[in-house]
């Protein structure tokens, strides 16, 4: 596709605006009205364009930022640039895509994980826990799993929603992946009862850690 300008891309995003999509997205805290399938199709046409991605991010428009994360070059960002971007990313979907699509692929991911875990801002700390989930599952060497469980046990119950969700995911991941910590992870989940009553669609796994751990271990044993 020939190079396009920021103005042209923003005009196309405006054309994709759908009031029904906006209504559904805003219920989840995401202030945009673009269908994500159509957004991904646009990103596929644009392909990787790092400078355009930076321009899209600078608009402070949620749909534009989501598109930026799809067309950027994750390894091209500097550490401080990603730190600034995370602190700017308040829409949940932008936060999630930034962490999962960009930061996880960046060479500064581990340095940022440690810094964000200790951050006083719960939204920033949630990103640190999300990166820790990745380490627990894929590269647990060097992690203090017992120490992570200590923090979860002490802080998860009263943590703000996004941070609580990320800590709960880490609790479940430890229980799923590490048999030696499973009984303790299950016990913490049962005592704290975080997300115990979370509505779960039929056929989906509950985010309540004891149910989540038990179901995923069962599937692993059967495979």
mmCIF file with all atom_site columns, C-alpha atoms in Angstrom:
data_model
loop_
_atom_site.group_PDB
_atom_site.id
_atom_site.type_symbol
_atom_site.label_atom_id
_atom_site.label_alt_id
_atom_site.label_comp_id
_atom_site.label_asym_id
_atom_site.label_entity_id
_atom_site.label_seq_id
_atom_site.pdbx_PDB_ins_code
_atom_site.Cartn_x
_atom_site.Cartn_y
_atom_site.Cartn_z
_atom_site.occupancy
_atom_site.B_iso_or_equiv
_atom_site.pdbx_formal_charge
_atom_site.auth_seq_id
_atom_site.auth_comp_id
_atom_site.auth_asym_id
_atom_site.auth_atom_id
_atom_site.pdbx_PDB_model_num
ATOM 1   C CA . UNK A 1 1   ? 0.000   0.000   0.000  1.00 0.00 ? 1   UNK A CA 1
ATOM 2   C CA . UNK A 1 2   ? 1.385   3.472   -0.840 1.00 0.00 ? 2   UNK A CA 1
ATOM 3   C CA . UNK A 1 3   ? 2.341   5.669   2.097  1.00 0.00 ? 3   UNK A CA 1
ATOM 4   C CA . UNK A 1 4   ? -0.624  7.416   3.645  1.00 0.00 ? 4   UNK A CA 1
ATOM 5   C CA . UNK A 1 5   ? -0.807  10.491  5.817  1.00 0.00 ? 5   UNK A CA 1
ATOM 6   C CA . UNK A 1 6   ? -2.081  10.734  9.365  1.00 0.00 ? 6   UNK A CA 1
ATOM 7   C CA . UNK A 1 7   ? -4.982  12.861  8.102  1.00 0.00 ? 7   UNK A CA 1
ATOM 8   C CA . UNK A 1 8   ? -6.012  10.152  5.637  1.00 0.00 ? 8   UNK A CA 1
ATOM 9   C CA . UNK A 1 9   ? -5.904  7.427   8.277  1.00 0.00 ? 9   UNK A CA 1
ATOM 10  C CA . UNK A 1 10  ? -7.852  9.493   10.794 1.00 0.00 ? 10  UNK A CA 1
ATOM 11  C CA . UNK A 1 11  ? -10.496 10.126  8.113  1.00 0.00 ? 11  UNK A CA 1
ATOM 12  C CA . UNK A 1 12  ? -10.788 6.401   7.484  1.00 0.00 ? 12  UNK A CA 1
ATOM 13  C CA . UNK A 1 13  ? -11.132 5.717   11.208 1.00 0.00 ? 13  UNK A CA 1
ATOM 14  C CA . UNK A 1 14  ? -13.901 8.312   11.348 1.00 0.00 ? 14  UNK A CA 1
ATOM 15  C CA . UNK A 1 15  ? -15.708 6.493   8.540  1.00 0.00 ? 15  UNK A CA 1
ATOM 16  C CA . UNK A 1 16  ? -15.502 3.240   10.519 1.00 0.00 ? 16  UNK A CA 1
ATOM 17  C CA . UNK A 1 17  ? -17.173 4.833   13.536 1.00 0.00 ? 17  UNK A CA 1
ATOM 18  C CA . UNK A 1 18  ? -20.272 2.810   14.528 1.00 0.00 ? 18  UNK A CA 1
ATOM 19  C CA . UNK A 1 19  ? -22.611 4.061   17.294 1.00 0.00 ? 19  UNK A CA 1
ATOM 20  C CA . UNK A 1 20  ? -23.504 0.508   18.345 1.00 0.00 ? 20  UNK A CA 1
ATOM 21  C CA . UNK A 1 21  ? -19.848 -0.470  18.583 1.00 0.00 ? 21  UNK A CA 1
ATOM 22  C CA . UNK A 1 22  ? -19.156 2.671   20.634 1.00 0.00 ? 22  UNK A CA 1
ATOM 23  C CA . UNK A 1 23  ? -21.983 1.854   23.026 1.00 0.00 ? 23  UNK A CA 1
ATOM 24  C CA . UNK A 1 24  ? -20.666 -1.680  23.539 1.00 0.00 ? 24  UNK A CA 1
ATOM 25  C CA . UNK A 1 25  ? -17.046 -0.543  23.887 1.00 0.00 ? 25  UNK A CA 1
ATOM 26  C CA . UNK A 1 26  ? -17.864 2.250   26.347 1.00 0.00 ? 26  UNK A CA 1
ATOM 27  C CA . UNK A 1 27  ? -19.460 -0.280  28.694 1.00 0.00 ? 27  UNK A CA 1
ATOM 28  C CA . UNK A 1 28  ? -15.949 -1.738  29.004 1.00 0.00 ? 28  UNK A CA 1
ATOM 29  C CA . UNK A 1 29  ? -14.321 1.665   29.411 1.00 0.00 ? 29  UNK A CA 1
ATOM 30  C CA . UNK A 1 30  ? -13.055 1.902   25.831 1.00 0.00 ? 30  UNK A CA 1
ATOM 31  C CA . UNK A 1 31  ? -14.060 5.229   24.298 1.00 0.00 ? 31  UNK A CA 1
ATOM 32  C CA . UNK A 1 32  ? -14.157 4.376   20.594 1.00 0.00 ? 32  UNK A CA 1
ATOM 33  C CA . UNK A 1 33  ? -16.704 3.122   18.095 1.00 0.00 ? 33  UNK A CA 1
ATOM 34  C CA . UNK A 1 34  ? -14.604 1.084   15.658 1.00 0.00 ? 34  UNK A CA 1
ATOM 35  C CA . UNK A 1 35  ? -15.210 -2.624  15.185 1.00 0.00 ? 35  UNK A CA 1
ATOM 36  C CA . UNK A 1 36  ? -11.949 -4.378  16.059 1.00 0.00 ? 36  UNK A CA 1
ATOM 37  C CA . UNK A 1 37  ? -12.177 -6.715  13.083 1.00 0.00 ? 37  UNK A CA 1
ATOM 38  C CA . UNK A 1 38  ? -12.351 -3.730  10.743 1.00 0.00 ? 38  UNK A CA 1
ATOM 39  C CA . UNK A 1 39  ? -9.517  -2.072  12.649 1.00 0.00 ? 39  UNK A CA 1
ATOM 40  C CA . UNK A 1 40  ? -7.341  -5.150  12.159 1.00 0.00 ? 40  UNK A CA 1
ATOM 41  C CA . UNK A 1 41  ? -8.206  -5.205  8.451  1.00 0.00 ? 41  UNK A CA 1
ATOM 42  C CA . UNK A 1 42  ? -7.063  -1.592  8.146  1.00 0.00 ? 42  UNK A CA 1
ATOM 43  C CA . UNK A 1 43  ? -3.838  -2.437  9.991  1.00 0.00 ? 43  UNK A CA 1
ATOM 44  C CA . UNK A 1 44  ? -3.220  -5.337  7.615  1.00 0.00 ? 44  UNK A CA 1
ATOM 45  C CA . UNK A 1 45  ? -3.494  -2.966  4.659  1.00 0.00 ? 45  UNK A CA 1
ATOM 46  C CA . UNK A 1 46  ? -1.215  -0.370  6.209  1.00 0.00 ? 46  UNK A CA 1
ATOM 47  C CA . UNK A 1 47  ? 1.398   -2.950  7.290  1.00 0.00 ? 47  UNK A CA 1
ATOM 48  C CA . UNK A 1 48  ? 4.244   -1.924  9.593  1.00 0.00 ? 48  UNK A CA 1
ATOM 49  C CA . UNK A 1 49  ? 4.810   1.852   9.681  1.00 0.00 ? 49  UNK A CA 1
ATOM 50  C CA . UNK A 1 50  ? 6.630   2.932   12.814 1.00 0.00 ? 50  UNK A CA 1
ATOM 51  C CA . UNK A 1 51  ? 6.526   6.686   12.265 1.00 0.00 ? 51  UNK A CA 1
ATOM 52  C CA . UNK A 1 52  ? 2.837   6.643   11.369 1.00 0.00 ? 52  UNK A CA 1
ATOM 53  C CA . UNK A 1 53  ? 2.271   4.571   14.503 1.00 0.00 ? 53  UNK A CA 1
ATOM 54  C CA . UNK A 1 54  ? 3.933   7.273   16.604 1.00 0.00 ? 54  UNK A CA 1
ATOM 55  C CA . UNK A 1 55  ? 1.798   9.949   14.931 1.00 0.00 ? 55  UNK A CA 1
ATOM 56  C CA . UNK A 1 56  ? -1.381  7.947   15.576 1.00 0.00 ? 56  UNK A CA 1
ATOM 57  C CA . UNK A 1 57  ? -0.450  7.480   19.218 1.00 0.00 ? 57  UNK A CA 1
ATOM 58  C CA . UNK A 1 58  ? 0.146   11.209  19.648 1.00 0.00 ? 58  UNK A CA 1
ATOM 59  C CA . UNK A 1 59  ? -3.466  11.982  18.647 1.00 0.00 ? 59  UNK A CA 1
ATOM 60  C CA . UNK A 1 60  ? -4.709  10.715  22.032 1.00 0.00 ? 60  UNK A CA 1
ATOM 61  C CA . UNK A 1 61  ? -7.575  9.050   20.123 1.00 0.00 ? 61  UNK A CA 1
ATOM 62  C CA . UNK A 1 62  ? -8.347  5.548   21.389 1.00 0.00 ? 62  UNK A CA 1
ATOM 63  C CA . UNK A 1 63  ? -9.074  3.970   17.990 1.00 0.00 ? 63  UNK A CA 1
ATOM 64  C CA . UNK A 1 64  ? -5.953  5.615   16.546 1.00 0.00 ? 64  UNK A CA 1
ATOM 65  C CA . UNK A 1 65  ? -3.852  4.308   19.417 1.00 0.00 ? 65  UNK A CA 1
ATOM 66  C CA . UNK A 1 66  ? -5.164  0.781   18.941 1.00 0.00 ? 66  UNK A CA 1
ATOM 67  C CA . UNK A 1 67  ? -4.269  1.014   15.260 1.00 0.00 ? 67  UNK A CA 1
ATOM 68  C CA . UNK A 1 68  ? -0.826  2.360   16.181 1.00 0.00 ? 68  UNK A CA 1
ATOM 69  C CA . UNK A 1 69  ? -0.175  -0.721  18.311 1.00 0.00 ? 69  UNK A CA 1
ATOM 70  C CA . UNK A 1 70  ? -1.057  -2.972  15.368 1.00 0.00 ? 70  UNK A CA 1
ATOM 71  C CA . UNK A 1 71  ? 1.231   -1.290  12.824 1.00 0.00 ? 71  UNK A CA 1
ATOM 72  C CA . UNK A 1 72  ? 4.198   -0.369  15.026 1.00 0.00 ? 72  UNK A CA 1
ATOM 73  C CA . UNK A 1 73  ? 7.540   -2.136  15.313 1.00 0.00 ? 73  UNK A CA 1
ATOM 74  C CA . UNK A 1 74  ? 7.611   -3.325  18.962 1.00 0.00 ? 74  UNK A CA 1
ATOM 75  C CA . UNK A 1 75  ? 11.383  -3.575  19.232 1.00 0.00 ? 75  UNK A CA 1
ATOM 76  C CA . UNK A 1 76  ? 11.867  -0.001  17.990 1.00 0.00 ? 76  UNK A CA 1
ATOM 77  C CA . UNK A 1 77  ? 10.622  1.668   21.180 1.00 0.00 ? 77  UNK A CA 1
ATOM 78  C CA . UNK A 1 78  ? 12.993  2.853   23.884 1.00 0.00 ? 78  UNK A CA 1
ATOM 79  C CA . UNK A 1 79  ? 12.356  1.998   27.516 1.00 0.00 ? 79  UNK A CA 1
ATOM 80  C CA . UNK A 1 80  ? 11.310  5.490   28.587 1.00 0.00 ? 80  UNK A CA 1
ATOM 81  C CA . UNK A 1 81  ? 9.057   5.841   25.550 1.00 0.00 ? 81  UNK A CA 1
ATOM 82  C CA . UNK A 1 82  ? 7.136   2.703   26.534 1.00 0.00 ? 82  UNK A CA 1
ATOM 83  C CA . UNK A 1 83  ? 6.920   3.872   30.142 1.00 0.00 ? 83  UNK A CA 1
ATOM 84  C CA . UNK A 1 84  ? 5.393   7.160   29.003 1.00 0.00 ? 84  UNK A CA 1
ATOM 85  C CA . UNK A 1 85  ? 2.992   5.382   26.670 1.00 0.00 ? 85  UNK A CA 1
ATOM 86  C CA . UNK A 1 86  ? 1.762   3.090   29.412 1.00 0.00 ? 86  UNK A CA 1
ATOM 87  C CA . UNK A 1 87  ? 1.038   6.030   31.701 1.00 0.00 ? 87  UNK A CA 1
ATOM 88  C CA . UNK A 1 88  ? -0.921  7.659   28.874 1.00 0.00 ? 88  UNK A CA 1
ATOM 89  C CA . UNK A 1 89  ? -2.909  4.480   28.139 1.00 0.00 ? 89  UNK A CA 1
ATOM 90  C CA . UNK A 1 90  ? -6.040  4.719   30.257 1.00 0.00 ? 90  UNK A CA 1
ATOM 91  C CA . UNK A 1 91  ? -8.502  2.867   27.983 1.00 0.00 ? 91  UNK A CA 1
ATOM 92  C CA . UNK A 1 92  ? -8.377  -0.815  29.053 1.00 0.00 ? 92  UNK A CA 1
ATOM 93  C CA . UNK A 1 93  ? -8.006  -2.170  25.508 1.00 0.00 ? 93  UNK A CA 1
ATOM 94  C CA . UNK A 1 94  ? -5.140  0.221   24.742 1.00 0.00 ? 94  UNK A CA 1
ATOM 95  C CA . UNK A 1 95  ? -3.451  -0.795  28.000 1.00 0.00 ? 95  UNK A CA 1
ATOM 96  C CA . UNK A 1 96  ? -3.854  -4.502  27.220 1.00 0.00 ? 96  UNK A CA 1
ATOM 97  C CA . UNK A 1 97  ? -2.680  -4.265  23.624 1.00 0.00 ? 97  UNK A CA 1
ATOM 98  C CA . UNK A 1 98  ? 0.308   -2.112  24.550 1.00 0.00 ? 98  UNK A CA 1
ATOM 99  C CA . UNK A 1 99  ? 1.469   -4.662  27.110 1.00 0.00 ? 99  UNK A CA 1
ATOM 100 C CA . UNK A 1 100 ? 0.686   -7.794  25.100 1.00 0.00 ? 100 UNK A CA 1
ATOM 101 C CA . UNK A 1 101 ? 1.459   -6.738  21.541 1.00 0.00 ? 101 UNK A CA 1
ATOM 102 C CA . UNK A 1 102 ? 4.356   -4.360  22.128 1.00 0.00 ? 102 UNK A CA 1
ATOM 103 C CA . UNK A 1 103 ? 6.039   -4.431  25.545 1.00 0.00 ? 103 UNK A CA 1
ATOM 104 C CA . UNK A 1 104 ? 6.256   -8.234  25.697 1.00 0.00 ? 104 UNK A CA 1
ATOM 105 C CA . UNK A 1 105 ? 8.214   -8.193  22.403 1.00 0.00 ? 105 UNK A CA 1
ATOM 106 C CA . UNK A 1 106 ? 10.504  -5.331  23.416 1.00 0.00 ? 106 UNK A CA 1
ATOM 107 C CA . UNK A 1 107 ? 14.049  -5.908  24.738 1.00 0.00 ? 107 UNK A CA 1
ATOM 108 C CA . UNK A 1 108 ? 13.268  -3.694  27.770 1.00 0.00 ? 108 UNK A CA 1
ATOM 109 C CA . UNK A 1 109 ? 10.324  -5.869  28.894 1.00 0.00 ? 109 UNK A CA 1
ATOM 110 C CA . UNK A 1 110 ? 11.996  -7.320  31.978 1.00 0.00 ? 110 UNK A CA 1
ATOM 111 C CA . UNK A 1 111 ? 13.356  -3.984  33.147 1.00 0.00 ? 111 UNK A CA 1
ATOM 112 C CA . UNK A 1 112 ? 9.906   -2.450  32.746 1.00 0.00 ? 112 UNK A CA 1
ATOM 113 C CA . UNK A 1 113 ? 8.253   -5.409  34.492 1.00 0.00 ? 113 UNK A CA 1
ATOM 114 C CA . UNK A 1 114 ? 10.307  -4.828  37.623 1.00 0.00 ? 114 UNK A CA 1
ATOM 115 C CA . UNK A 1 115 ? 9.821   -1.062  37.583 1.00 0.00 ? 115 UNK A CA 1
ATOM 116 C CA . UNK A 1 116 ? 6.082   -1.272  36.994 1.00 0.00 ? 116 UNK A CA 1
ATOM 117 C CA . UNK A 1 117 ? 5.511   -3.923  39.671 1.00 0.00 ? 117 UNK A CA 1
ATOM 118 C CA . UNK A 1 118 ? 6.793   -1.456  42.255 1.00 0.00 ? 118 UNK A CA 1
ATOM 119 C CA . UNK A 1 119 ? 4.873   1.563   40.902 1.00 0.00 ? 119 UNK A CA 1
ATOM 120 C CA . UNK A 1 120 ? 2.373   3.332   43.145 1.00 0.00 ? 120 UNK A CA 1
ATOM 121 C CA . UNK A 1 121 ? -0.090  3.795   40.265 1.00 0.00 ? 121 UNK A CA 1
ATOM 122 C CA . UNK A 1 122 ? -2.309  0.663   40.278 1.00 0.00 ? 122 UNK A CA 1
ATOM 123 C CA . UNK A 1 123 ? -2.849  0.824   36.505 1.00 0.00 ? 123 UNK A CA 1
ATOM 124 C CA . UNK A 1 124 ? 0.915   0.843   35.932 1.00 0.00 ? 124 UNK A CA 1
ATOM 125 C CA . UNK A 1 125 ? 1.397   -1.896  38.527 1.00 0.00 ? 125 UNK A CA 1
ATOM 126 C CA . UNK A 1 126 ? -1.207  -3.994  36.706 1.00 0.00 ? 126 UNK A CA 1
ATOM 127 C CA . UNK A 1 127 ? 1.036   -3.932  33.635 1.00 0.00 ? 127 UNK A CA 1
ATOM 128 C CA . UNK A 1 128 ? 3.902   -5.204  35.775 1.00 0.00 ? 128 UNK A CA 1
ATOM 129 C CA . UNK A 1 129 ? 1.757   -8.096  36.958 1.00 0.00 ? 129 UNK A CA 1
ATOM 130 C CA . UNK A 1 130 ? 0.653   -8.849  33.383 1.00 0.00 ? 130 UNK A CA 1
ATOM 131 C CA . UNK A 1 131 ? 4.305   -9.148  32.361 1.00 0.00 ? 131 UNK A CA 1
ATOM 132 C CA . UNK A 1 132 ? 4.909   -11.339 35.404 1.00 0.00 ? 132 UNK A CA 1
ATOM 133 C CA . UNK A 1 133 ? 2.158   -13.709 34.239 1.00 0.00 ? 133 UNK A CA 1
ATOM 134 C CA . UNK A 1 134 ? 4.145   -14.104 31.025 1.00 0.00 ? 134 UNK A CA 1
ATOM 135 C CA . UNK A 1 135 ? 7.312   -14.925 32.994 1.00 0.00 ? 135 UNK A CA 1
ATOM 136 C CA . UNK A 1 136 ? 5.456   -17.416 35.222 1.00 0.00 ? 136 UNK A CA 1
ATOM 137 C CA . UNK A 1 137 ? 4.182   -19.267 32.162 1.00 0.00 ? 137 UNK A CA 1
ATOM 138 C CA . UNK A 1 138 ? 7.155   -19.083 29.798 1.00 0.00 ? 138 UNK A CA 1
ATOM 139 C CA . UNK A 1 139 ? 10.339  -18.186 31.680 1.00 0.00 ? 139 UNK A CA 1
ATOM 140 C CA . UNK A 1 140 ? 9.946   -18.792 35.424 1.00 0.00 ? 140 UNK A CA 1
ATOM 141 C CA . UNK A 1 141 ? 13.666  -19.233 36.088 1.00 0.00 ? 141 UNK A CA 1
ATOM 142 C CA . UNK A 1 142 ? 14.761  -16.690 38.683 1.00 0.00 ? 142 UNK A CA 1
ATOM 143 C CA . UNK A 1 143 ? 11.258  -15.748 39.803 1.00 0.00 ? 143 UNK A CA 1
ATOM 144 C CA . UNK A 1 144 ? 10.446  -15.910 43.498 1.00 0.00 ? 144 UNK A CA 1
ATOM 145 C CA . UNK A 1 145 ? 7.079   -17.637 43.167 1.00 0.00 ? 145 UNK A CA 1
ATOM 146 C CA . UNK A 1 146 ? 6.565   -17.924 46.914 1.00 0.00 ? 146 UNK A CA 1
ATOM 147 C CA . UNK A 1 147 ? 7.321   -14.209 47.258 1.00 0.00 ? 147 UNK A CA 1
ATOM 148 C CA . UNK A 1 148 ? 4.803   -13.367 44.535 1.00 0.00 ? 148 UNK A CA 1
ATOM 149 C CA . UNK A 1 149 ? 2.186   -15.409 46.369 1.00 0.00 ? 149 UNK A CA 1
ATOM 150 C CA . UNK A 1 150 ? 3.018   -13.521 49.585 1.00 0.00 ? 150 UNK A CA 1
ATOM 151 C CA . UNK A 1 151 ? 2.264   -10.212 47.839 1.00 0.00 ? 151 UNK A CA 1
ATOM 152 C CA . UNK A 1 152 ? -0.909  -11.545 46.236 1.00 0.00 ? 152 UNK A CA 1
ATOM 153 C CA . UNK A 1 153 ? -2.134  -12.928 49.547 1.00 0.00 ? 153 UNK A CA 1
ATOM 154 C CA . UNK A 1 154 ? -1.531  -9.615  51.314 1.00 0.00 ? 154 UNK A CA 1
ATOM 155 C CA . UNK A 1 155 ? -2.709  -7.157  48.663 1.00 0.00 ? 155 UNK A CA 1
ATOM 156 C CA . UNK A 1 156 ? -5.061  -8.685  46.078 1.00 0.00 ? 156 UNK A CA 1
ATOM 157 C CA . UNK A 1 157 ? -8.283  -8.597  48.104 1.00 0.00 ? 157 UNK A CA 1
ATOM 158 C CA . UNK A 1 158 ? -8.315  -4.791  48.391 1.00 0.00 ? 158 UNK A CA 1
ATOM 159 C CA . UNK A 1 159 ? -6.549  -3.914  45.120 1.00 0.00 ? 159 UNK A CA 1
ATOM 160 C CA . UNK A 1 160 ? -8.297  -1.699  42.525 1.00 0.00 ? 160 UNK A CA 1
ATOM 161 C CA . UNK A 1 161 ? -10.084 -3.634  39.796 1.00 0.00 ? 161 UNK A CA 1
ATOM 162 C CA . UNK A 1 162 ? -7.476  -3.726  37.020 1.00 0.00 ? 162 UNK A CA 1
ATOM 163 C CA . UNK A 1 163 ? -4.644  -4.469  39.414 1.00 0.00 ? 163 UNK A CA 1
ATOM 164 C CA . UNK A 1 164 ? -6.727  -7.089  41.192 1.00 0.00 ? 164 UNK A CA 1
ATOM 165 C CA . UNK A 1 165 ? -7.517  -8.785  37.889 1.00 0.00 ? 165 UNK A CA 1
ATOM 166 C CA . UNK A 1 166 ? -3.823  -8.936  36.924 1.00 0.00 ? 166 UNK A CA 1
ATOM 167 C CA . UNK A 1 167 ? -2.769  -10.277 40.332 1.00 0.00 ? 167 UNK A CA 1
ATOM 168 C CA . UNK A 1 168 ? -5.517  -12.877 40.178 1.00 0.00 ? 168 UNK A CA 1
ATOM 169 C CA . UNK A 1 169 ? -4.285  -13.967 36.746 1.00 0.00 ? 169 UNK A CA 1
ATOM 170 C CA . UNK A 1 170 ? -0.802  -14.368 38.181 1.00 0.00 ? 170 UNK A CA 1
ATOM 171 C CA . UNK A 1 171 ? -2.169  -16.393 41.107 1.00 0.00 ? 171 UNK A CA 1
ATOM 172 C CA . UNK A 1 172 ? -3.974  -18.720 38.712 1.00 0.00 ? 172 UNK A CA 1
ATOM 173 C CA . UNK A 1 173 ? -0.952  -19.014 36.407 1.00 0.00 ? 173 UNK A CA 1
ATOM 174 C CA . UNK A 1 174 ? 1.303   -20.003 39.291 1.00 0.00 ? 174 UNK A CA 1
ATOM 175 C CA . UNK A 1 175 ? -1.200  -22.654 40.359 1.00 0.00 ? 175 UNK A CA 1
ATOM 176 C CA . UNK A 1 176 ? -1.592  -23.981 36.827 1.00 0.00 ? 176 UNK A CA 1
ATOM 177 C CA . UNK A 1 177 ? 2.070   -24.090 35.846 1.00 0.00 ? 177 UNK A CA 1
ATOM 178 C CA . UNK A 1 178 ? 3.835   -24.962 39.104 1.00 0.00 ? 178 UNK A CA 1
ATOM 179 C CA . UNK A 1 179 ? 2.599   -28.060 40.926 1.00 0.00 ? 179 UNK A CA 1
ATOM 180 C CA . UNK A 1 180 ? 4.753   -27.371 43.983 1.00 0.00 ? 180 UNK A CA 1
ATOM 181 C CA . UNK A 1 181 ? 2.899   -24.081 44.560 1.00 0.00 ? 181 UNK A CA 1
ATOM 182 C CA . UNK A 1 182 ? -0.559  -25.341 43.532 1.00 0.00 ? 182 UNK A CA 1
ATOM 183 C CA . UNK A 1 183 ? -1.982  -26.142 46.958 1.00 0.00 ? 183 UNK A CA 1
ATOM 184 C CA . UNK A 1 184 ? -0.972  -22.757 48.311 1.00 0.00 ? 184 UNK A CA 1
ATOM 185 C CA . UNK A 1 185 ? -2.359  -20.935 45.254 1.00 0.00 ? 185 UNK A CA 1
ATOM 186 C CA . UNK A 1 186 ? -5.661  -22.771 45.618 1.00 0.00 ? 186 UNK A CA 1
ATOM 187 C CA . UNK A 1 187 ? -5.760  -21.953 49.321 1.00 0.00 ? 187 UNK A CA 1
ATOM 188 C CA . UNK A 1 188 ? -5.150  -18.242 48.719 1.00 0.00 ? 188 UNK A CA 1
ATOM 189 C CA . UNK A 1 189 ? -7.877  -18.152 46.105 1.00 0.00 ? 189 UNK A CA 1
ATOM 190 C CA . UNK A 1 190 ? -10.348 -19.925 48.378 1.00 0.00 ? 190 UNK A CA 1
ATOM 191 C CA . UNK A 1 191 ? -9.647  -17.638 51.321 1.00 0.00 ? 191 UNK A CA 1
ATOM 192 C CA . UNK A 1 192 ? -9.759  -14.352 49.399 1.00 0.00 ? 192 UNK A CA 1
ATOM 193 C CA . UNK A 1 193 ? -12.720 -15.335 47.175 1.00 0.00 ? 193 UNK A CA 1
ATOM 194 C CA . UNK A 1 194 ? -11.716 -12.719 44.567 1.00 0.00 ? 194 UNK A CA 1
ATOM 195 C CA . UNK A 1 195 ? -13.958 -12.965 41.469 1.00 0.00 ? 195 UNK A CA 1
ATOM 196 C CA . UNK A 1 196 ? -15.803 -15.934 43.009 1.00 0.00 ? 196 UNK A CA 1
ATOM 197 C CA . UNK A 1 197 ? -19.150 -14.576 41.830 1.00 0.00 ? 197 UNK A CA 1
ATOM 198 C CA . UNK A 1 198 ? -17.940 -13.195 38.504 1.00 0.00 ? 198 UNK A CA 1
ATOM 199 C CA . UNK A 1 199 ? -20.565 -13.933 35.817 1.00 0.00 ? 199 UNK A CA 1
ATOM 200 C CA . UNK A 1 200 ? -19.230 -16.568 33.437 1.00 0.00 ? 200 UNK A CA 1
ATOM 201 C CA . UNK A 1 201 ? -20.873 -17.656 30.196 1.00 0.00 ? 201 UNK A CA 1
ATOM 202 C CA . UNK A 1 202 ? -21.664 -21.370 29.723 1.00 0.00 ? 202 UNK A CA 1
ATOM 203 C CA . UNK A 1 203 ? -18.639 -23.241 28.432 1.00 0.00 ? 203 UNK A CA 1
ATOM 204 C CA . UNK A 1 204 ? -16.206 -20.559 29.626 1.00 0.00 ? 204 UNK A CA 1
ATOM 205 C CA . UNK A 1 205 ? -13.752 -20.946 32.487 1.00 0.00 ? 205 UNK A CA 1
ATOM 206 C CA . UNK A 1 206 ? -14.413 -18.849 35.577 1.00 0.00 ? 206 UNK A CA 1
ATOM 207 C CA . UNK A 1 207 ? -11.737 -16.287 36.502 1.00 0.00 ? 207 UNK A CA 1
ATOM 208 C CA . UNK A 1 208 ? -12.123 -17.394 40.150 1.00 0.00 ? 208 UNK A CA 1
ATOM 209 C CA . UNK A 1 209 ? -8.609  -18.766 40.702 1.00 0.00 ? 209 UNK A CA 1
ATOM 210 C CA . UNK A 1 210 ? -9.487  -22.135 42.315 1.00 0.00 ? 210 UNK A CA 1
ATOM 211 C CA . UNK A 1 211 ? -11.926 -22.956 39.488 1.00 0.00 ? 211 UNK A CA 1
ATOM 212 C CA . UNK A 1 212 ? -9.511  -21.664 36.858 1.00 0.00 ? 212 UNK A CA 1
ATOM 213 C CA . UNK A 1 213 ? -6.565  -23.653 38.211 1.00 0.00 ? 213 UNK A CA 1
ATOM 214 C CA . UNK A 1 214 ? -8.566  -26.844 38.621 1.00 0.00 ? 214 UNK A CA 1
ATOM 215 C CA . UNK A 1 215 ? -10.014 -26.694 35.114 1.00 0.00 ? 215 UNK A CA 1
ATOM 216 C CA . UNK A 1 216 ? -6.734  -25.906 33.353 1.00 0.00 ? 216 UNK A CA 1
ATOM 217 C CA . UNK A 1 217 ? -4.841  -28.628 35.255 1.00 0.00 ? 217 UNK A CA 1
ATOM 218 C CA . UNK A 1 218 ? -7.574  -31.093 34.316 1.00 0.00 ? 218 UNK A CA 1
ATOM 219 C CA . UNK A 1 219 ? -7.194  -30.189 30.645 1.00 0.00 ? 219 UNK A CA 1
ATOM 220 C CA . UNK A 1 220 ? -3.406  -30.534 30.848 1.00 0.00 ? 220 UNK A CA 1
ATOM 221 C CA . UNK A 1 221 ? -3.731  -33.974 32.456 1.00 0.00 ? 221 UNK A CA 1
ATOM 222 C CA . UNK A 1 222 ? -6.123  -35.115 29.740 1.00 0.00 ? 222 UNK A CA 1
ATOM 223 C CA . UNK A 1 223 ? -4.004  -33.888 26.830 1.00 0.00 ? 223 UNK A CA 1
#
